[in-house]
Short mmCIF file of C-alpha atoms in Angstrom, two decimals:
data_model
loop_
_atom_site.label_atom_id
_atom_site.label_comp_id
_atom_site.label_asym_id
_atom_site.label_seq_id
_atom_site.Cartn_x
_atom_site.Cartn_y
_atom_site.Cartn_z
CA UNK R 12 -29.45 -7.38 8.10
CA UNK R 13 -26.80 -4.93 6.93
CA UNK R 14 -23.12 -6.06 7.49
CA UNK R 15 -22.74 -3.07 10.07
CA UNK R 16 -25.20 -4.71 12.39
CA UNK R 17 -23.55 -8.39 12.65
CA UNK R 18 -21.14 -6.67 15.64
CA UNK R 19 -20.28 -4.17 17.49
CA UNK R 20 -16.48 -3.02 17.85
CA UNK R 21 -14.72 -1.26 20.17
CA UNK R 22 -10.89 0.03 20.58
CA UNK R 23 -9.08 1.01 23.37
CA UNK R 24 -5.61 1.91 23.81
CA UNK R 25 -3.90 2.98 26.89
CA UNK R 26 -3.70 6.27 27.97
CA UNK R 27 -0.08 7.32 28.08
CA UNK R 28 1.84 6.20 25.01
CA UNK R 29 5.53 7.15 24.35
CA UNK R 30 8.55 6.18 21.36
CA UNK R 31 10.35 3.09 21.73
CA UNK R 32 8.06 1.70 24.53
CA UNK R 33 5.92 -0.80 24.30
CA UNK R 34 1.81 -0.26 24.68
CA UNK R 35 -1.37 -2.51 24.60
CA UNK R 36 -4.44 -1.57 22.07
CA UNK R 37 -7.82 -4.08 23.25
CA UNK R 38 -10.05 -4.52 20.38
CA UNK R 39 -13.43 -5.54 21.98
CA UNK R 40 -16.17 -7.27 19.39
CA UNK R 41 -19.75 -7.90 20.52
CA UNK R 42 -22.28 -10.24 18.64
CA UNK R 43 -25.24 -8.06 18.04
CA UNK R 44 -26.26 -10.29 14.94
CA UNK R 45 -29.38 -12.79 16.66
CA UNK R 46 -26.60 -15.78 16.27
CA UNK R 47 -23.76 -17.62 16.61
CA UNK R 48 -20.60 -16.42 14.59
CA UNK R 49 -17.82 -18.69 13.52
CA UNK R 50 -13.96 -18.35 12.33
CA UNK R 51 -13.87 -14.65 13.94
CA UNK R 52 -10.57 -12.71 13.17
CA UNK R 53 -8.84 -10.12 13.86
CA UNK R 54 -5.94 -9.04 11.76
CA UNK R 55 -3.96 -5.61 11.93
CA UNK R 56 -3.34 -3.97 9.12
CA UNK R 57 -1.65 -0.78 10.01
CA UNK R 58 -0.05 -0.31 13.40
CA UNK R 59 1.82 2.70 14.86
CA UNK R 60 5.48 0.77 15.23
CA UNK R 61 5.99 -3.26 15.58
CA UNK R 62 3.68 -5.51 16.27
CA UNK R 63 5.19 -7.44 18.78
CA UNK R 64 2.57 -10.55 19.69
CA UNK R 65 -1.24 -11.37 19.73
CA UNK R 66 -1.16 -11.42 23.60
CA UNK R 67 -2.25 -14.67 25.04
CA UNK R 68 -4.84 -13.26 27.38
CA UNK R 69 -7.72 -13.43 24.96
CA UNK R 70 -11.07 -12.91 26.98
CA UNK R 71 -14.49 -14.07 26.09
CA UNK R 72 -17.39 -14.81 28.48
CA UNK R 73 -18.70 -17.69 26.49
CA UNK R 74 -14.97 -19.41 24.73
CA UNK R 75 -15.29 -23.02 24.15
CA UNK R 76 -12.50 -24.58 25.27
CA UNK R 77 -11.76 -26.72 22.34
CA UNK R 78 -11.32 -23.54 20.80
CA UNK R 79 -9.10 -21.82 23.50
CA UNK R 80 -6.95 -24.74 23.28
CA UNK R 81 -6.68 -24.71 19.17
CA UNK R 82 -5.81 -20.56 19.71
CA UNK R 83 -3.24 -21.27 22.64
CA UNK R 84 -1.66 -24.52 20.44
CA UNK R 85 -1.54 -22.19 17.19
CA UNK R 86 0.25 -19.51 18.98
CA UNK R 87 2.89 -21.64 20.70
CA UNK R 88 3.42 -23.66 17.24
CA UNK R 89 3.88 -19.64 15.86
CA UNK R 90 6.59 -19.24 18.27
CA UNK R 91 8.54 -22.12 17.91
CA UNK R 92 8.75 -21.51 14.06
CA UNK R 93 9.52 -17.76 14.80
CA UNK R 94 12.10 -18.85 16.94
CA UNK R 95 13.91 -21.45 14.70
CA UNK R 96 13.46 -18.59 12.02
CA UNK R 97 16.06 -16.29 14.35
CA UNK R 98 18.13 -19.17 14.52
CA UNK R 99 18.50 -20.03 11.21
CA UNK R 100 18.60 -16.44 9.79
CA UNK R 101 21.81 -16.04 12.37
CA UNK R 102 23.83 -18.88 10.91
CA UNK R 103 23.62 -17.30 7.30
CA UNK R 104 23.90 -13.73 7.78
CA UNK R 105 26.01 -11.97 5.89
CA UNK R 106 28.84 -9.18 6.90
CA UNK R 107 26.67 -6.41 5.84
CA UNK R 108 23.44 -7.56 7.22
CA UNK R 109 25.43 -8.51 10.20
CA UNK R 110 26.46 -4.80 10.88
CA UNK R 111 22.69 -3.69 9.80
CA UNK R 112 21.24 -5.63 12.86
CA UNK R 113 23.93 -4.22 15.29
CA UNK R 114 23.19 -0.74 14.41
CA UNK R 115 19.66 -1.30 15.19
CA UNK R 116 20.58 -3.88 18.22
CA UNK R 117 22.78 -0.49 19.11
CA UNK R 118 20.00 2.03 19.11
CA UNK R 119 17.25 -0.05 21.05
CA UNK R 120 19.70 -0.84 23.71
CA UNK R 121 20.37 3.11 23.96
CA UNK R 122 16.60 3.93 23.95
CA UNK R 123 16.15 1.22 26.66
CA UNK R 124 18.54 2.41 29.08
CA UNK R 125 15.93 5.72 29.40
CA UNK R 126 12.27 3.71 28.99
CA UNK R 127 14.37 0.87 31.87
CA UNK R 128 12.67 -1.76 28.91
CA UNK R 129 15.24 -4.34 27.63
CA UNK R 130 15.10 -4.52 23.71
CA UNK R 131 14.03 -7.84 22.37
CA UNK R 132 14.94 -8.81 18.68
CA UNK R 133 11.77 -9.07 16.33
CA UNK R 134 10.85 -10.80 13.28
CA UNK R 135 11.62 -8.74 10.11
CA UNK R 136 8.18 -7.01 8.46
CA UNK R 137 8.41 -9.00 5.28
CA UNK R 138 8.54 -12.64 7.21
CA UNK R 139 6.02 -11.51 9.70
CA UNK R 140 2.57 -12.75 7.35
CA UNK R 141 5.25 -16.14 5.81
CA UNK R 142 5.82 -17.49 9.69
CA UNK R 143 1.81 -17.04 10.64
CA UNK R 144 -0.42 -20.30 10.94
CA UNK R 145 -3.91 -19.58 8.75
CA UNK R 146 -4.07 -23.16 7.40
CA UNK R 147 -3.42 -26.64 8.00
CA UNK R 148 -1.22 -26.84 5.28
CA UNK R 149 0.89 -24.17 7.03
CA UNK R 150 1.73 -26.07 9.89
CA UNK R 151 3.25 -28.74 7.67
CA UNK R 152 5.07 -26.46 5.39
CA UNK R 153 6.76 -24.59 8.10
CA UNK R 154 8.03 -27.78 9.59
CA UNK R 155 9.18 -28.56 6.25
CA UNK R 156 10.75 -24.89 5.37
CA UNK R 157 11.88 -23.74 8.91
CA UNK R 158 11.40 -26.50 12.00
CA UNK R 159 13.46 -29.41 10.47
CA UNK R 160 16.81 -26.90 10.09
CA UNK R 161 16.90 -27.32 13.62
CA UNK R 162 19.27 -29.93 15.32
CA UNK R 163 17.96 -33.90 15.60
CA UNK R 164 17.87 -33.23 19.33
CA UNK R 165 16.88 -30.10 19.46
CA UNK R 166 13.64 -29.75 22.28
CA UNK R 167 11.99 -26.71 19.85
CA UNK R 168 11.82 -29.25 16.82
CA UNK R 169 10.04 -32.17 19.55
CA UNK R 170 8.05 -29.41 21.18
CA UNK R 171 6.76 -28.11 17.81
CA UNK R 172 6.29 -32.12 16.53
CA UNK R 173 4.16 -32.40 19.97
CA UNK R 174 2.04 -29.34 19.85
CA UNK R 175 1.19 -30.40 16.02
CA UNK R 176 -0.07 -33.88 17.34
CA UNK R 177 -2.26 -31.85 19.99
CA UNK R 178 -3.31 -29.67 17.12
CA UNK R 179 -4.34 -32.41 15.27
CA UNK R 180 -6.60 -34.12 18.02
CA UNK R 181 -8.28 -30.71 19.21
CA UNK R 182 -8.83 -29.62 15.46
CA UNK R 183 -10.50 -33.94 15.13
CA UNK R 184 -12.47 -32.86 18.16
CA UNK R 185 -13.80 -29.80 16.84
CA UNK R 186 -14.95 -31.48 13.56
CA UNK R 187 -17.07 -34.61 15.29
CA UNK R 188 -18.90 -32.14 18.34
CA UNK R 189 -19.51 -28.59 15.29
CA UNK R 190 -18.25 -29.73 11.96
CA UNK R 191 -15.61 -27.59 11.49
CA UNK R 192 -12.61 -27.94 9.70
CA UNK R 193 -9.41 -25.98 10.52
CA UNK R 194 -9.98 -22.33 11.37
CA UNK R 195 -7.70 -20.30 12.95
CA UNK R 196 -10.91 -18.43 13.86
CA UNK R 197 -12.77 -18.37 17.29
CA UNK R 198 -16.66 -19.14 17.75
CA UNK R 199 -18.43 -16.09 19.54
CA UNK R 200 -21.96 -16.99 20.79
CA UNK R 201 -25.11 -14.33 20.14
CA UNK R 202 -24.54 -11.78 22.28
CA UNK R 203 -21.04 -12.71 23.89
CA UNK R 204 -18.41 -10.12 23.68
CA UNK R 205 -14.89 -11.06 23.24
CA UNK R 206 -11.67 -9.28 23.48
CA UNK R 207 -8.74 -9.20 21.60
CA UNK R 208 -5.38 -7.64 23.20
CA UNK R 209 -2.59 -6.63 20.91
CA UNK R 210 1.04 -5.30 22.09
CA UNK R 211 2.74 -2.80 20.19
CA UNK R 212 6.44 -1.50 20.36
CA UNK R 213 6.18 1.95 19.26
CA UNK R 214 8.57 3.15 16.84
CA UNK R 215 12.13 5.85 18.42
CA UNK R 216 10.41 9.19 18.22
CA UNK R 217 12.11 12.40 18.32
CA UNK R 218 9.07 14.51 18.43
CA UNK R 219 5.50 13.98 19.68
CA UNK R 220 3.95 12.22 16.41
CA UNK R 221 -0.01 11.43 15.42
CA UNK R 222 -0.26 7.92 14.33
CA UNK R 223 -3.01 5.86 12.79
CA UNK R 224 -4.09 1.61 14.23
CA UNK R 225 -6.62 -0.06 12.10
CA UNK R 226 -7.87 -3.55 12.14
CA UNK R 227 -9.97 -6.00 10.42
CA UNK R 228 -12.32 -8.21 11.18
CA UNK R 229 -13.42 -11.20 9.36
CA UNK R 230 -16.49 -13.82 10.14
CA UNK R 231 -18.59 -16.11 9.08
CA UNK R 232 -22.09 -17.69 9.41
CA UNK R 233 -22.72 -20.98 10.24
CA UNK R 234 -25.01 -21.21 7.40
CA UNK R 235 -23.65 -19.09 4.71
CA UNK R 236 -20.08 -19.33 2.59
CA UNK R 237 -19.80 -15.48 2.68
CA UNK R 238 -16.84 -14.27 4.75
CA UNK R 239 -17.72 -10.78 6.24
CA UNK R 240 -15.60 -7.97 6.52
CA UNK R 241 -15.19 -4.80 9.50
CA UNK R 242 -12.51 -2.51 9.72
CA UNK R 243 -11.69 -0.14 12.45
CA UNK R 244 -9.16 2.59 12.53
CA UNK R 245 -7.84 4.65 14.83
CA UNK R 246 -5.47 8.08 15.05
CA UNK R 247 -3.21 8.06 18.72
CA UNK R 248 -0.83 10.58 19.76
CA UNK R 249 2.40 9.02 20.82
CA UNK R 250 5.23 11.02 22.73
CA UNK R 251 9.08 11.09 22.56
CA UNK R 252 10.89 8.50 22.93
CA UNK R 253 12.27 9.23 26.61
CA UNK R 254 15.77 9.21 25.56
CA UNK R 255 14.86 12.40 22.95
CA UNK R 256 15.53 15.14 25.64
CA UNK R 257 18.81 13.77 26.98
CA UNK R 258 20.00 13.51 24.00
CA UNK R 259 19.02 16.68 22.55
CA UNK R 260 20.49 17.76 25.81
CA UNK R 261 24.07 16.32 25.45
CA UNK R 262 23.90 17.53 21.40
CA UNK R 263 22.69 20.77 22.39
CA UNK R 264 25.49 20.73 25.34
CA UNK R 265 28.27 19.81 22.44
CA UNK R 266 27.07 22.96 20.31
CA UNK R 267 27.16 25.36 23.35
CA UNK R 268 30.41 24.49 24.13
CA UNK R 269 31.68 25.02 20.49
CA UNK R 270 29.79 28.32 20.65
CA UNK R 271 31.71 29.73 24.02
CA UNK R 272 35.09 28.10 22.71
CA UNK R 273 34.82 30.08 19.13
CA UNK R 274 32.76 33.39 19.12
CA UNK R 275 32.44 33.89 23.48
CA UNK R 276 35.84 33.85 24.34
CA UNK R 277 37.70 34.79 20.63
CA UNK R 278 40.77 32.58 20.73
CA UNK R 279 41.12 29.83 17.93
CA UNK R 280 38.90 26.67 18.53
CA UNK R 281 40.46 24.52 20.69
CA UNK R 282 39.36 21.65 22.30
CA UNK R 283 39.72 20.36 25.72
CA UNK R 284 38.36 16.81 26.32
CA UNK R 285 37.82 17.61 30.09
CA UNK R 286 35.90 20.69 29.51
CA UNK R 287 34.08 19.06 26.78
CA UNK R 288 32.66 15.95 28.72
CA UNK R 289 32.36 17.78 31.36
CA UNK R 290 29.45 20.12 29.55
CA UNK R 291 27.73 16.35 28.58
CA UNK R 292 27.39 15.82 31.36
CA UNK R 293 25.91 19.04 32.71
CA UNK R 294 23.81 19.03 29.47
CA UNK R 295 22.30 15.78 30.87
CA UNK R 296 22.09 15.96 34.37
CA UNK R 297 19.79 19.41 33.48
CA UNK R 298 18.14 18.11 30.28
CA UNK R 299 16.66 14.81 32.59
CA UNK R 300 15.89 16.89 35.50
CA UNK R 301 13.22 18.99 32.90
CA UNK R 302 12.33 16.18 30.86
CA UNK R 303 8.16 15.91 31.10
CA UNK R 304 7.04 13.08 32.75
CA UNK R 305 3.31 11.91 33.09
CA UNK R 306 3.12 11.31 36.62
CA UNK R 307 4.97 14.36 37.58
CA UNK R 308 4.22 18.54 37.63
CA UNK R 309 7.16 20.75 37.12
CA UNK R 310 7.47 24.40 36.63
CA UNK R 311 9.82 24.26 33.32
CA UNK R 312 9.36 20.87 31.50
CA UNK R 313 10.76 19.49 27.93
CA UNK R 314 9.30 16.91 26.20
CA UNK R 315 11.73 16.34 22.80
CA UNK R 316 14.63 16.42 21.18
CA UNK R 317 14.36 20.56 20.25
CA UNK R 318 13.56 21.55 23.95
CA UNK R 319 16.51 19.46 25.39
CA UNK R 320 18.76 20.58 22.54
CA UNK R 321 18.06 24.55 23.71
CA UNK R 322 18.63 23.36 26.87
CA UNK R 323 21.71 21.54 26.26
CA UNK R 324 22.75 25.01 24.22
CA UNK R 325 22.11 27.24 27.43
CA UNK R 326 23.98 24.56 29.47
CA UNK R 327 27.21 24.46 27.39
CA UNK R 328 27.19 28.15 27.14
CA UNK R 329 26.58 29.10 31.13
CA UNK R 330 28.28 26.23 32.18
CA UNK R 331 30.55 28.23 34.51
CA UNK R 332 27.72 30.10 35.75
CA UNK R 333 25.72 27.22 36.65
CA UNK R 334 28.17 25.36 38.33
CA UNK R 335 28.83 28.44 40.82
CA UNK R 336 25.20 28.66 40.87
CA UNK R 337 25.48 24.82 42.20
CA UNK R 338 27.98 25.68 44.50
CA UNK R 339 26.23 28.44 46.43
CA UNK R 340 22.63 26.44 46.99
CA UNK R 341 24.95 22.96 48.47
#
């Protein structure tokens, strides 16, 4: 039987994806093979932004639940390390790296004000694969290399000391009722389809942008050594970020109102603060009433950074106009 033919894979993603949001992508896998497939895997290996966890709502009609246990232990002993990773990167930061993580800290909180998502801090991409549990000998040396740097009474150290012990006992379990040694891998059953959610935080976009997800999967026989291979790949369309147009509207506002103070009205540039914020604001107010949003139809809509910079333009330049415009229709 040709590798193709072991399973069947499908992707979904949701419908409506936009910058600095986060989304869900569902990898579904069906065993078409004529039998039982152990240590199944799924591993991403090119996303569209960061992923941000291996959501705990794995679905399967037939999941043992030795094995849902050994996923749900894995993850939480994945956490605890990520978390005393934070902790410990914190304490030794440096100036520089210090100011680094603000910036960024900076822009997420700015891009969540407009998506009304709070930011969360993520693991750096290069310690992403180092903090992940594949082996048992993982488990040990990330209590060694990350879990005892916490405090002697610290509940994430006991937690992580107790969810090892479980580990241990489920993993025992597993090898007396299927002879299996330690697999971060689930067992899918002929003709059981299980599903995989992921959850993505897509990366501050300035512009609608194409993006490609793609996955492998990895799986075994019970009566063969050979680890098979599937990919699957993907291309989604993800929109701006929603803070693009309001701030393409407040740039755009800026430049207007440099435009009417120098070449408009003739006199030297000047600038008057009151004037000034006063066109940021207009620039805004305007630029978020024609921002496009999915679940609404308007007559004139912007969607990025460009349309709610020409915007901003029109709105520093007529500001006068518009205001008396205001005026009149209250």
């Amino acid at each position: 039987m040709k590798n193709s033919e072991h399973i069947a894979i499908n992707l979904t993603t949701q419908e409506f994806i936009a910058g600095s949001q986060e989304y869900a992508v569902t990898l579904n896998i069906t065993n078409t093979s004529g039998k039982e497939i152990s240590d199944l895997q799924v591993f991403n290996t090119l996303s569209a932004g960061r992923e941000i966890s291996l959501n705990d709502g794995l679905e399967s009609s037939n999941l043992n639940a030795l094995e849902d246990k050994k996923r749900r232990l894995i993850r939480d002993l994945e956490r605890a390390v990520e978390s005393a990773y934070a902790r410990k990167r914190r304490k030794k930061q440096s100036i520089s790296e210090q100011l680094a993580i603000a910036f960024i800290e900076v822009v997420d909180f700015y891009a969540s004000i407009f998506s009304k998502r709070k930011s969360q801090p993520t693991t750096p991409y290069w310690a992403e694969e180092a903090l992940k549990i594949d082996e048992w000998e993982d488990v040990e040396k990330l209590e060694k290399e990350v879990i005892s740097f916490e405090d002697d009474d610290s509940f994430l150290a006991k937690a992580y000391a107790i969810n090892k012990e479980k580990l241990e006992r489920v993993m025992s379990k597993l090898e007396k009722e299927q002879s299996k040694v330690f697999s971060k891998g689930v067992t899918l059953p002929e003709g059981s389809t299980i599903s995989f959610p992921f959850s993505f935080k897509a990366p501050h976009l300035l512009k609608q942008k194409k993006m490609d997800l793609s996955f492998k999967v990895s799986y075994k026989f019970e009566d063969e050594d050979v680890v098979h291979t599937r990919s699957n790949t993907t291309r989604i369309s993800i929109y701006p970020s929603a803070f693009s147009v309001p701030t393409g509207g407040m740039v755009g506002a800026a430049v207007g109102y440099a435009i009417k103070s120098t070449l408009i009205v003739g006199d030297s540039f000047s600038l008057n603060w009151g004037v000034l914020v006063g066109s940021l604001a207009l620039g805004l107010v305007i630029s978020l009433l024609a921002s496009r949003k999915p679940e609404t139809n308007k007559a004139i809509t912007v969607e990025d950074f460009t349309g709610g910079l020409i915007i901003g333009v029109l709105a520093g330049l007529y500001s006068e106009a518009i205001l008396t415009k205001l005026q009149t229709l209250m």
